[in-house]
Coordinates of C-alpha atoms and ligand atoms in Angstrom, one line a residue:
M1 CA 0.0 0.0 0.0
G2 CA 1.3 3.5 -0.9
A3 CA 1.4 6.6 1.3
P4 CA -2.1 7.6 2.6
R5 CA -3.7 10.2 0.4
H6 CA -6.9 11.0 2.1
I7 CA -7.7 13.6 4.8
L8 CA -10.4 13.3 7.5
A9 CA -11.9 16.7 8.3
I10 CA -14.0 17.3 11.4
D11 CA -16.4 20.3 11.2
Q12 CA -17.8 20.8 14.7
G13 CA -20.5 23.5 14.1
T14 CA -23.1 25.1 16.4
T15 CA -25.9 22.8 15.6
S16 CA -24.3 19.8 14.1
T17 CA -21.1 17.9 13.8
R18 CA -19.8 16.6 10.4
A19 CA -16.9 14.4 9.5
V20 CA -15.8 14.3 5.8
V21 CA -13.1 12.2 4.1
F22 CA -11.5 14.1 1.2
D23 CA -9.3 12.6 -1.5
A24 CA -6.3 14.3 -2.9
L25 CA -8.4 16.2 -5.5
G26 CA -10.5 17.7 -2.6
I27 CA -13.5 15.6 -3.5
P28 CA -15.6 14.4 -0.5
V29 CA -15.7 10.6 -0.7
A30 CA -17.5 9.9 2.5
M31 CA -19.4 11.9 5.1
S32 CA -21.3 11.6 8.4
Q33 CA -23.3 14.2 10.2
R34 CA -25.2 14.5 13.5
E35 CA -27.3 17.3 15.0
F36 CA -27.0 17.7 18.8
A37 CA -28.9 19.3 21.6
Q38 CA -29.0 23.1 22.3
H39 CA -29.6 24.2 25.9
Y40 CA -31.2 27.5 26.6
P41 CA -31.3 27.8 30.4
Q42 CA -32.4 31.5 30.4
S43 CA -33.2 34.2 27.8
G44 CA -30.0 35.0 26.0
W45 CA -28.1 32.0 27.4
V46 CA -26.9 29.2 25.1
E47 CA -25.0 26.1 26.2
H48 CA -23.7 22.8 24.8
D49 CA -22.8 19.7 26.6
P50 CA -19.1 19.0 25.7
E51 CA -19.7 15.2 26.1
D52 CA -22.4 15.4 23.4
I53 CA -19.8 17.1 21.2
W54 CA -17.1 14.6 21.9
R55 CA -19.5 11.6 21.4
D56 CA -20.6 13.0 18.0
V57 CA -17.1 13.8 16.8
L58 CA -15.9 10.3 17.5
A59 CA -19.0 8.7 16.0
T60 CA -19.1 10.8 12.8
A61 CA -15.3 10.5 12.3
R62 CA -15.4 6.7 12.7
E63 CA -18.5 6.5 10.5
A64 CA -17.0 8.6 7.7
V65 CA -13.8 6.6 7.8
G66 CA -15.8 3.4 7.7
K67 CA -18.0 4.6 4.8
S68 CA -14.9 5.7 2.8
G69 CA -13.7 2.1 2.7
I70 CA -10.1 3.1 3.0
G71 CA -9.6 2.4 6.7
A72 CA -7.8 4.6 9.2
E73 CA -4.4 3.6 7.7
G74 CA -5.5 5.4 4.5
I75 CA -6.0 8.7 6.3
A76 CA -2.9 10.9 6.0
A77 CA -4.0 13.4 8.6
I78 CA -7.0 15.0 10.5
G79 CA -8.0 18.6 10.2
I80 CA -10.4 20.3 12.6
A81 CA -12.7 23.3 12.0
N82 CA -14.9 24.4 14.8
Q83 CA -17.6 26.8 16.0
R84 CA -15.4 29.6 17.4
E85 CA -15.5 31.6 20.7
T86 CA -17.5 28.9 22.5
A87 CA -15.7 28.4 25.8
L88 CA -15.1 25.5 28.2
L89 CA -12.8 24.6 31.0
W90 CA -11.9 21.1 32.0
D91 CA -9.9 19.3 34.7
R92 CA -6.4 18.5 33.5
T93 CA -6.3 15.2 35.4
T94 CA -9.7 13.7 34.6
G95 CA -10.3 15.5 31.3
E96 CA -13.9 16.3 32.6
P97 CA -15.4 19.7 31.8
I98 CA -16.3 21.7 34.9
Y99 CA -19.3 23.3 33.3
R100 CA -21.2 23.1 30.0
A101 CA -19.6 24.9 27.1
V102 CA -20.8 28.5 27.0
V103 CA -21.7 29.1 23.3
W104 CA -20.7 32.1 21.2
Q105 CA -24.3 33.2 20.9
D106 CA -24.6 33.4 24.7
R107 CA -25.2 36.9 26.1
R108 CA -25.0 36.3 29.9
T109 CA -22.0 38.6 30.2
S110 CA -23.4 41.6 28.4
Q111 CA -23.6 43.6 31.6
L112 CA -20.0 42.9 32.4
C113 CA -19.0 43.9 29.0
A114 CA -21.0 47.1 29.3
K115 CA -19.3 47.9 32.6
L116 CA -15.8 47.2 31.1
R117 CA -16.7 49.5 28.2
S118 CA -17.9 52.3 30.5
E119 CA -14.6 52.1 32.3
G120 CA -12.9 53.0 29.0
N121 CA -11.3 49.6 28.1
E122 CA -12.7 49.1 24.6
G123 CA -9.8 51.0 22.9
L124 CA -7.2 48.7 24.3
V125 CA -9.2 45.6 23.4
M126 CA -9.8 46.8 19.9
R127 CA -6.1 47.8 19.3
R128 CA -4.7 44.5 20.5
T129 CA -7.3 42.0 19.4
G130 CA -9.1 43.6 16.5
L131 CA -12.4 42.7 18.3
L132 CA -15.0 44.8 20.1
L133 CA -15.6 44.4 23.8
E134 CA -18.6 42.1 23.5
P135 CA -20.1 39.0 25.2
Y136 CA -19.7 37.2 21.8
F137 CA -16.0 36.5 22.5
S138 CA -14.6 33.9 25.0
A139 CA -12.9 36.0 27.7
T140 CA -15.9 37.0 29.7
K141 CA -17.4 33.6 29.3
I142 CA -14.3 32.0 30.8
A143 CA -14.4 34.5 33.7
W144 CA -18.1 33.7 34.2
I145 CA -17.4 30.0 34.5
L146 CA -14.5 30.6 36.9
D147 CA -16.7 32.8 39.0
H148 CA -19.7 30.5 39.1
V149 CA -18.3 27.0 39.5
P150 CA -17.3 26.4 43.2
D151 CA -13.5 26.4 43.7
A152 CA -12.8 27.0 40.0
R153 CA -10.7 30.0 40.6
S154 CA -8.5 28.3 43.2
R155 CA -8.2 25.2 41.0
A156 CA -7.2 27.4 38.1
A157 CA -4.6 29.1 40.2
D158 CA -3.2 25.7 41.1
G159 CA -2.8 24.9 37.5
M160 CA -5.5 22.1 37.6
L161 CA -7.8 23.6 34.9
A162 CA -7.4 24.0 31.1
F163 CA -9.4 26.4 29.0
G164 CA -10.2 25.7 25.4
T165 CA -12.4 26.6 22.5
I166 CA -13.9 23.5 20.9
D167 CA -10.9 22.7 18.8
S168 CA -8.7 22.6 21.8
F169 CA -11.0 20.4 23.8
L170 CA -11.2 18.0 20.8
L171 CA -7.5 18.0 20.4
W172 CA -7.1 17.2 24.1
R173 CA -9.5 14.3 23.8
L174 CA -8.2 13.0 20.5
T175 CA -4.6 12.9 21.8
G176 CA -5.7 11.2 25.1
G177 CA -4.9 14.3 27.2
E178 CA -1.4 14.8 25.8
V179 CA -1.8 18.1 23.9
H180 CA -3.3 21.4 25.1
A181 CA -3.0 23.7 22.1
T182 CA -5.0 25.8 19.7
D183 CA -4.4 27.7 16.4
V184 CA -4.1 31.4 15.8
T185 CA -7.6 31.9 14.4
N186 CA -9.3 30.4 17.4
A187 CA -6.9 32.1 19.9
S188 CA -7.7 35.4 18.2
R189 CA -11.4 35.1 19.1
T190 CA -10.9 35.0 22.8
S191 CA -10.2 38.7 23.4
L192 CA -7.0 37.6 25.2
F193 CA -4.7 37.3 22.1
D194 CA -2.6 40.1 20.6
I195 CA -3.1 39.6 16.9
H196 CA -0.1 41.9 16.0
A197 CA 2.4 40.2 18.4
G198 CA 0.9 36.8 17.9
C199 CA 0.7 35.8 21.5
W200 CA -1.5 35.8 24.7
D201 CA -1.6 39.2 26.3
Q202 CA -1.0 39.6 30.1
E203 CA -2.8 43.0 30.3
L204 CA -5.9 41.6 28.6
C205 CA -5.8 38.5 30.8
D206 CA -5.7 40.8 33.9
L207 CA -8.5 43.0 32.5
F208 CA -10.9 40.0 32.0
G209 CA -9.7 38.1 35.1
V210 CA -8.4 35.0 33.2
P211 CA -5.3 33.4 34.6
M212 CA -2.7 32.6 31.9
S213 CA -2.2 29.2 33.5
V214 CA -5.4 27.9 31.8
L215 CA -4.5 29.0 28.3
P216 CA -3.4 26.6 25.5
E217 CA -0.2 26.9 23.3
V218 CA -0.9 28.6 20.0
H219 CA 0.4 27.4 16.6
D220 CA 0.1 27.9 12.9
N221 CA -3.0 26.5 11.2
S222 CA -1.0 23.9 9.4
F223 CA 1.1 22.2 12.1
L224 CA 1.7 18.8 13.6
Y225 CA -0.4 19.2 16.8
G226 CA -0.2 15.5 17.8
K227 CA -1.5 12.0 17.1
T228 CA -4.7 10.3 17.9
A229 CA -4.5 8.2 21.1
P230 CA -4.2 4.4 20.6
G231 CA -7.6 2.8 20.4
L232 CA -9.6 5.7 19.0
F233 CA -9.1 4.6 15.4
D234 CA -7.5 1.5 13.9
A235 CA -4.3 3.5 13.3
E236 CA -2.7 6.5 15.0
I237 CA -3.5 9.5 12.8
P238 CA -1.6 12.8 12.9
I239 CA -3.7 15.9 13.6
T240 CA -2.1 18.6 11.4
G241 CA -4.7 21.3 10.7
I242 CA -6.9 23.4 13.0
A243 CA -8.9 26.6 12.1
G244 CA -12.0 28.4 13.4
D245 CA -14.8 27.4 11.1
Q246 CA -15.2 30.8 9.4
Q247 CA -11.6 31.1 8.7
A248 CA -11.6 27.5 7.5
A249 CA -14.4 28.3 5.1
L250 CA -12.5 31.3 3.7
F251 CA -9.5 29.0 3.1
G252 CA -11.7 26.2 1.7
Q253 CA -13.2 28.8 -0.7
A254 CA -9.6 29.5 -1.9
C255 CA -9.9 33.2 -1.1
F256 CA -6.2 33.6 -0.9
S257 CA -5.8 37.1 -2.5
P258 CA -6.7 40.4 -1.0
G259 CA -10.2 41.5 -2.0
M260 CA -11.6 38.0 -2.2
A261 CA -14.7 37.4 0.1
K262 CA -16.9 34.6 1.2
S263 CA -20.1 34.4 3.3
T264 CA -21.1 31.3 5.2
Y265 CA -24.7 30.8 6.1
G266 CA -25.1 28.3 9.0
T267 CA -26.6 29.1 12.4
G268 CA -25.3 32.7 11.9
C269 CA -23.7 34.4 8.9
F270 CA -20.1 35.3 8.7
M271 CA -18.6 37.3 5.8
L272 CA -14.8 37.4 5.6
L273 CA -12.8 39.6 3.2
N274 CA -9.1 38.7 2.7
T275 CA -7.1 41.9 3.4
G276 CA -3.6 40.5 2.9
E277 CA -0.7 40.6 5.3
E278 CA -1.6 44.0 6.9
P279 CA -4.5 44.0 9.4
V280 CA -7.1 46.6 8.4
I281 CA -8.7 48.3 11.3
S282 CA -12.4 48.8 10.7
R283 CA -14.1 52.2 11.1
H284 CA -17.5 50.6 10.8
R285 CA -17.6 48.0 13.6
L286 CA -16.3 45.1 11.6
L287 CA -13.7 42.8 13.2
T288 CA -10.1 42.4 12.3
T289 CA -9.1 38.8 12.5
P290 CA -6.3 36.5 11.4
A291 CA -7.5 34.5 8.4
Y292 CA -4.6 32.0 8.5
R293 CA -1.0 31.7 9.6
L294 CA 1.3 29.6 7.6
N295 CA 5.0 29.2 8.3
G296 CA 4.7 32.0 10.8
R297 CA 3.2 34.5 8.3
T298 CA -0.3 35.9 9.0
T299 CA -2.9 36.8 6.5
Y300 CA -5.7 38.9 7.9
A301 CA -9.4 39.4 7.2
L302 CA -12.1 41.8 7.9
E303 CA -15.2 40.0 9.3
G304 CA -18.8 40.9 9.6
S305 CA -20.6 38.6 12.1
I306 CA -24.3 38.1 12.1
F307 CA -25.6 36.0 15.0
V308 CA -28.8 34.6 13.4
A309 CA -29.3 33.3 9.9
G310 CA -30.2 29.6 9.7
A311 CA -31.1 29.8 13.4
A312 CA -34.2 31.8 12.4
I313 CA -35.2 28.9 10.0
K314 CA -34.5 26.4 12.8
W315 CA -36.8 28.5 15.0
L316 CA -39.6 28.4 12.4
R317 CA -39.2 24.6 12.4
D318 CA -38.5 23.7 16.0
G319 CA -39.8 26.7 17.9
I320 CA -43.1 27.5 16.3
G321 CA -43.6 24.6 13.8
V322 CA -44.3 26.8 10.8
I323 CA -42.2 24.4 8.6
S324 CA -41.2 20.7 8.7
N325 CA -37.9 21.0 7.0
A326 CA -35.5 23.9 6.6
S327 CA -35.5 23.3 2.8
D328 CA -39.3 24.0 2.7
T329 CA -38.5 27.7 2.9
C330 CA -37.2 27.8 -0.6
D331 CA -40.6 26.7 -2.2
M332 CA -42.6 28.8 0.3
A333 CA -40.6 32.0 -0.6
T334 CA -41.3 31.3 -4.2
Q335 CA -45.1 30.8 -3.6
V336 CA -45.6 34.5 -2.7
P337 CA -44.7 37.5 -4.8
D338 CA -43.2 39.3 -1.8
S339 CA -43.2 39.2 2.0
H340 CA -46.4 41.3 2.1
N341 CA -44.4 44.0 3.9
V342 CA -43.5 41.6 6.8
Y343 CA -40.0 42.2 8.2
M344 CA -38.5 39.7 10.7
V345 CA -35.6 41.1 12.7
P346 CA -34.0 37.9 14.1
A347 CA -32.3 39.5 17.1
F348 CA -33.0 36.3 19.2
V349 CA -29.6 36.7 20.9
G350 CA -29.0 40.4 20.2
L351 CA -27.6 41.8 17.0
G352 CA -24.0 41.5 15.8
A353 CA -22.3 43.6 13.1
P354 CA -22.7 46.4 12.5
H355 CA -25.1 47.3 15.4
W356 CA -23.6 45.2 18.2
D357 CA -26.7 45.4 20.4
A358 CA -26.4 42.5 22.8
D359 CA -29.7 43.4 24.5
A360 CA -31.9 43.7 21.4
R361 CA -34.4 40.8 20.9
G362 CA -36.2 39.5 17.9
A363 CA -39.4 41.1 16.4
I364 CA -41.7 40.7 13.4
F365 CA -43.3 43.8 11.9
G366 CA -46.1 44.3 9.4
L367 CA -48.3 41.3 10.4
S368 CA -51.9 41.5 9.1
L369 CA -54.8 39.0 9.1
D370 CA -53.8 37.8 5.6
T371 CA -50.1 37.1 6.6
T372 CA -49.4 33.5 5.8
Q373 CA -46.7 31.0 6.8
A374 CA -45.1 31.6 3.4
H375 CA -44.7 35.3 4.1
L376 CA -43.0 34.4 7.4
A377 CA -40.6 32.0 5.7
R378 CA -39.8 34.6 3.1
A379 CA -39.3 37.3 5.7
A380 CA -36.9 35.0 7.6
L381 CA -34.8 34.4 4.4
E382 CA -35.0 38.1 3.4
A383 CA -33.6 39.1 6.8
V384 CA -30.5 37.1 6.0
G385 CA -30.1 39.2 2.8
Y386 CA -30.7 42.5 4.6
Q387 CA -28.1 41.7 7.3
T388 CA -25.6 40.7 4.6
R389 CA -26.2 44.0 2.8
A390 CA -25.3 45.9 5.9
L391 CA -22.0 44.0 6.1
V392 CA -21.2 44.7 2.5
F393 CA -21.8 48.5 3.1
A394 CA -19.5 48.4 6.1
M395 CA -16.8 46.5 4.2
T396 CA -17.0 48.8 1.2
A397 CA -16.7 51.8 3.4
D398 CA -13.6 50.2 5.2
G399 CA -11.9 48.8 2.1
G400 CA -12.8 51.3 -0.5
S401 CA -14.5 49.0 -2.9
S402 CA -17.1 46.2 -2.6
P403 CA -16.2 42.7 -3.6
D404 CA -17.4 42.0 -7.1
T405 CA -18.1 38.4 -6.4
L406 CA -19.2 36.7 -3.2
R407 CA -18.6 33.0 -2.6
L408 CA -21.3 31.3 -0.6
D409 CA -21.3 28.2 1.6
G410 CA -22.9 26.8 4.7
G411 CA -26.1 24.8 5.2
M412 CA -28.3 27.7 4.0
A413 CA -26.4 28.1 0.8
A414 CA -28.4 25.1 -0.5
N415 CA -31.4 27.4 -0.7
E416 CA -31.6 28.6 -4.3
W417 CA -34.1 31.3 -3.6
L418 CA -31.8 32.8 -1.0
C419 CA -28.8 32.8 -3.3
Q420 CA -30.7 34.7 -6.0
F421 CA -32.1 37.2 -3.4
L422 CA -28.6 37.8 -2.2
A423 CA -27.3 38.5 -5.7
D424 CA -30.3 40.9 -6.2
L425 CA -30.1 42.7 -3.0
L426 CA -26.3 43.0 -2.8
D427 CA -26.0 43.7 -6.6
V428 CA -23.0 41.4 -6.9
A429 CA -22.4 38.1 -8.5
V430 CA -22.8 35.2 -6.1
E431 CA -21.0 31.9 -6.6
R432 CA -21.5 28.5 -5.1
P433 CA -18.7 26.0 -5.2
V434 CA -19.1 22.5 -6.5
H435 CA -18.8 21.1 -3.0
L436 CA -20.7 23.0 -0.3
E437 CA -18.6 21.4 2.5
T438 CA -16.2 24.3 2.3
T439 CA -15.5 24.6 6.0
A440 CA -14.4 21.0 6.2
L441 CA -12.4 21.4 3.0
G442 CA -10.6 24.4 4.6
A443 CA -9.6 22.2 7.6
A444 CA -8.6 19.5 5.2
F445 CA -6.5 21.9 3.2
H446 CA -4.6 23.0 6.3
A447 CA -4.0 19.4 7.4
G448 CA -3.0 18.3 3.9
L449 CA -0.5 21.1 3.5
A450 CA 1.3 20.0 6.7
V451 CA 1.7 16.4 5.4
G452 CA 2.7 17.4 1.9
L453 CA -0.5 16.1 0.2
W454 CA -0.7 19.6 -1.4
S455 CA 2.4 21.6 -2.0
D456 CA 1.2 25.2 -1.7
L457 CA -1.8 27.6 -2.1
D458 CA -1.6 27.4 -5.9
A459 CA -2.3 23.6 -5.7
L460 CA -5.3 24.4 -3.5
K461 CA -6.5 27.1 -5.8
S462 CA -6.7 24.6 -8.7
I463 CA -9.0 22.4 -6.7
W464 CA -11.7 25.1 -6.1
A465 CA -14.4 25.3 -8.8
A466 CA -17.8 27.2 -9.0
R467 CA -20.9 25.1 -9.6
D468 CA -23.4 28.0 -9.9
R469 CA -23.3 31.7 -10.5
F470 CA -26.3 33.9 -9.6
M471 CA -26.4 37.3 -11.3
P472 CA -28.3 40.3 -9.9
S473 CA -31.6 41.0 -11.7
M474 CA -33.5 43.3 -9.3
D475 CA -34.1 47.0 -10.3
E476 CA -32.6 49.6 -8.0
E477 CA -36.0 51.1 -7.1
R478 CA -37.3 47.8 -5.6
R479 CA -33.9 47.2 -3.9
S480 CA -34.0 50.6 -2.2
K481 CA -37.7 50.2 -1.2
L482 CA -37.0 46.8 0.5
W483 CA -33.9 48.2 2.2
Q484 CA -35.7 51.2 3.6
G485 CA -38.4 48.9 5.1
W486 CA -35.6 46.8 6.7
Q487 CA -33.9 49.8 8.2
E488 CA -37.1 51.0 9.7
A489 CA -37.7 47.6 11.3
V490 CA -34.1 47.3 12.7
G491 CA -34.4 50.9 14.0
K492 CA -37.4 49.8 16.1
T493 CA -35.6 46.8 17.7
L494 CA -32.4 48.6 18.7
T495 CA -32.0 49.3 22.4
S496 CA -30.1 52.1 24.0
T497 CA -27.0 49.9 24.3
A498 CA -26.6 49.7 20.5
R499 CA -23.5 51.4 19.1
A500 CA -24.5 54.3 17.0
Ligands
ADP1 N1 -32.3 24.6 2.4 C1 -32.2 25.4 3.5 N2 -32.9 26.6 3.5 C2 -32.8 27.5 4.6 N3 -32.1 27.2 5.7 C3 -31.4 26.0 5.7 C4 -31.5 25.1 4.6 N4 -30.7 24.0 5.0 C5 -30.2 24.3 6.2 N5 -30.6 25.5 6.7 C6 -30.3 26.1 7.9 O1 -28.9 26.1 8.0 C7 -28.4 25.8 9.3 C8 -27.5 24.6 9.2 O2 -26.4 25.0 8.5 P1 -24.9 24.5 9.0 O3 -24.0 25.0 8.1 O4 -25.0 23.0 9.3 O5 -24.9 25.2 10.5 P2 -23.9 25.2 11.7 O6 -22.5 24.9 11.1 O7 -24.0 26.5 12.3 O8 -24.4 24.1 12.6 C9 -29.7 25.5 10.2 O9 -29.9 26.6 11.0 C10 -30.8 25.3 9.1 O10 -32.0 25.8 9.7
G3P2 O1 -21.0 26.9 13.7 P1 -21.3 28.0 12.8 O2 -21.1 27.6 11.3 O3 -22.6 28.6 13.0 O4 -20.2 29.1 13.1 C1 -20.2 29.7 14.3 C2 -19.1 30.8 14.3 O5 -17.8 30.2 14.3 C3 -19.2 31.7 15.5 O6 -18.3 32.7 15.5

């Protein structure tokens, strides 16, 4: 048997876990996926059980390898992409989490963030981390766990606890507790990492009350992190790629040149624009974030983060039973000529970029007695378009020009109606790749680069191909009218804590 030429990618997302086996042409040859439970203990709180996540990662990974028919010895390396910012702490001896994972959408620390902002700390945080001082990021979530689990602070001081984003926790478990590490893209979303110096920052750790003793080592995205512990798979597999899922999607979309952008529509929506090797500081409340670091050299991105995209569709399905399947929304949106002036502002967990209003909550405007389920479904999809348009405006203002093409991916990108609406509303060409598992592919690319399956970015570029291209066909008058209605609706949901 020759050298192994497949990569196993794990994409641990907010609502589901996928494992995909890719061949050397970047073609997915086997896949397994599982949805897992979301816990909402209070309004604005979102938690995951880390044991659910670990169980699903192992099950999907084993299943995908099994389905591929090549066996663990045919896997050259593992790459991990993960929901970012979600924070957990575990005991270094037992490997057991001390509390559920506090999810990126969770807003329980919004008051603490408001207090830290009122004390004038946001400038420091923005300069060092490229982020705003927001409950979205990990630092205040870590502090909350340390403050609310009995003895956690003293155990952390004694070096007994480890913090990790989901990648780090999975790496710990996959290596049998041998490796406590993360990559630069995940580290950069904690609010504790200096994105210019490329290291944890003592001053920020002091500000947020996070002891440095709990933090993992930070490495390039493409790096030999460790090997799977004996017994997990039929062979020991090196883990050589890690990236936060949104950065992984940018990489999987082969957006390697400045000016290239992608937008991923999963639970939330995250648009990233490659800005090259110099970090661009936003003047419009976008985030500055490392896109990838290879051989010690960082490429940066501007990011617009929207907290609710597919989550609104999930709410229509699981929360109020308006639809049976997420994909129903495509036909429903087509059944009606417009949303009948219904606007849904899906601020279920506050609003992200560019408003950053952690206290806003969702609202539906324009309901009348002849509003139908189809109008609600259409309004939920349209809300994704409006929120994306706000990001494009902010990026254009920051970068000087809007991207002429936007590459789409994520679960919602399967929705044809949404793709066309995005092209119409943004007035840009929208492309969908041949394989929509772009996040997993990005993780696979990182892992494959480290083991020499692919030589360089040019080799990866030649793998990417568009399957569909949606061209704008809406007239400007209609576009402006729709946009005006949205702005009025958003204006009514913003609270006094929104950033003007
Ligand atoms: N055809 C579709 N139309 C609209 N929304 C969809 C469709 N398919 C999936 N979704 C939504 O996309 C989300 C799942 O996408 P995924 O990329 O798996 O998310 P995540 O990685 O955040 O778990 C769910 O919120 C689901 O409601
Ligand atoms: O799991 P997703 O695809 O919703 O992505 C979540 C993001 O990483 C949160 O920042």
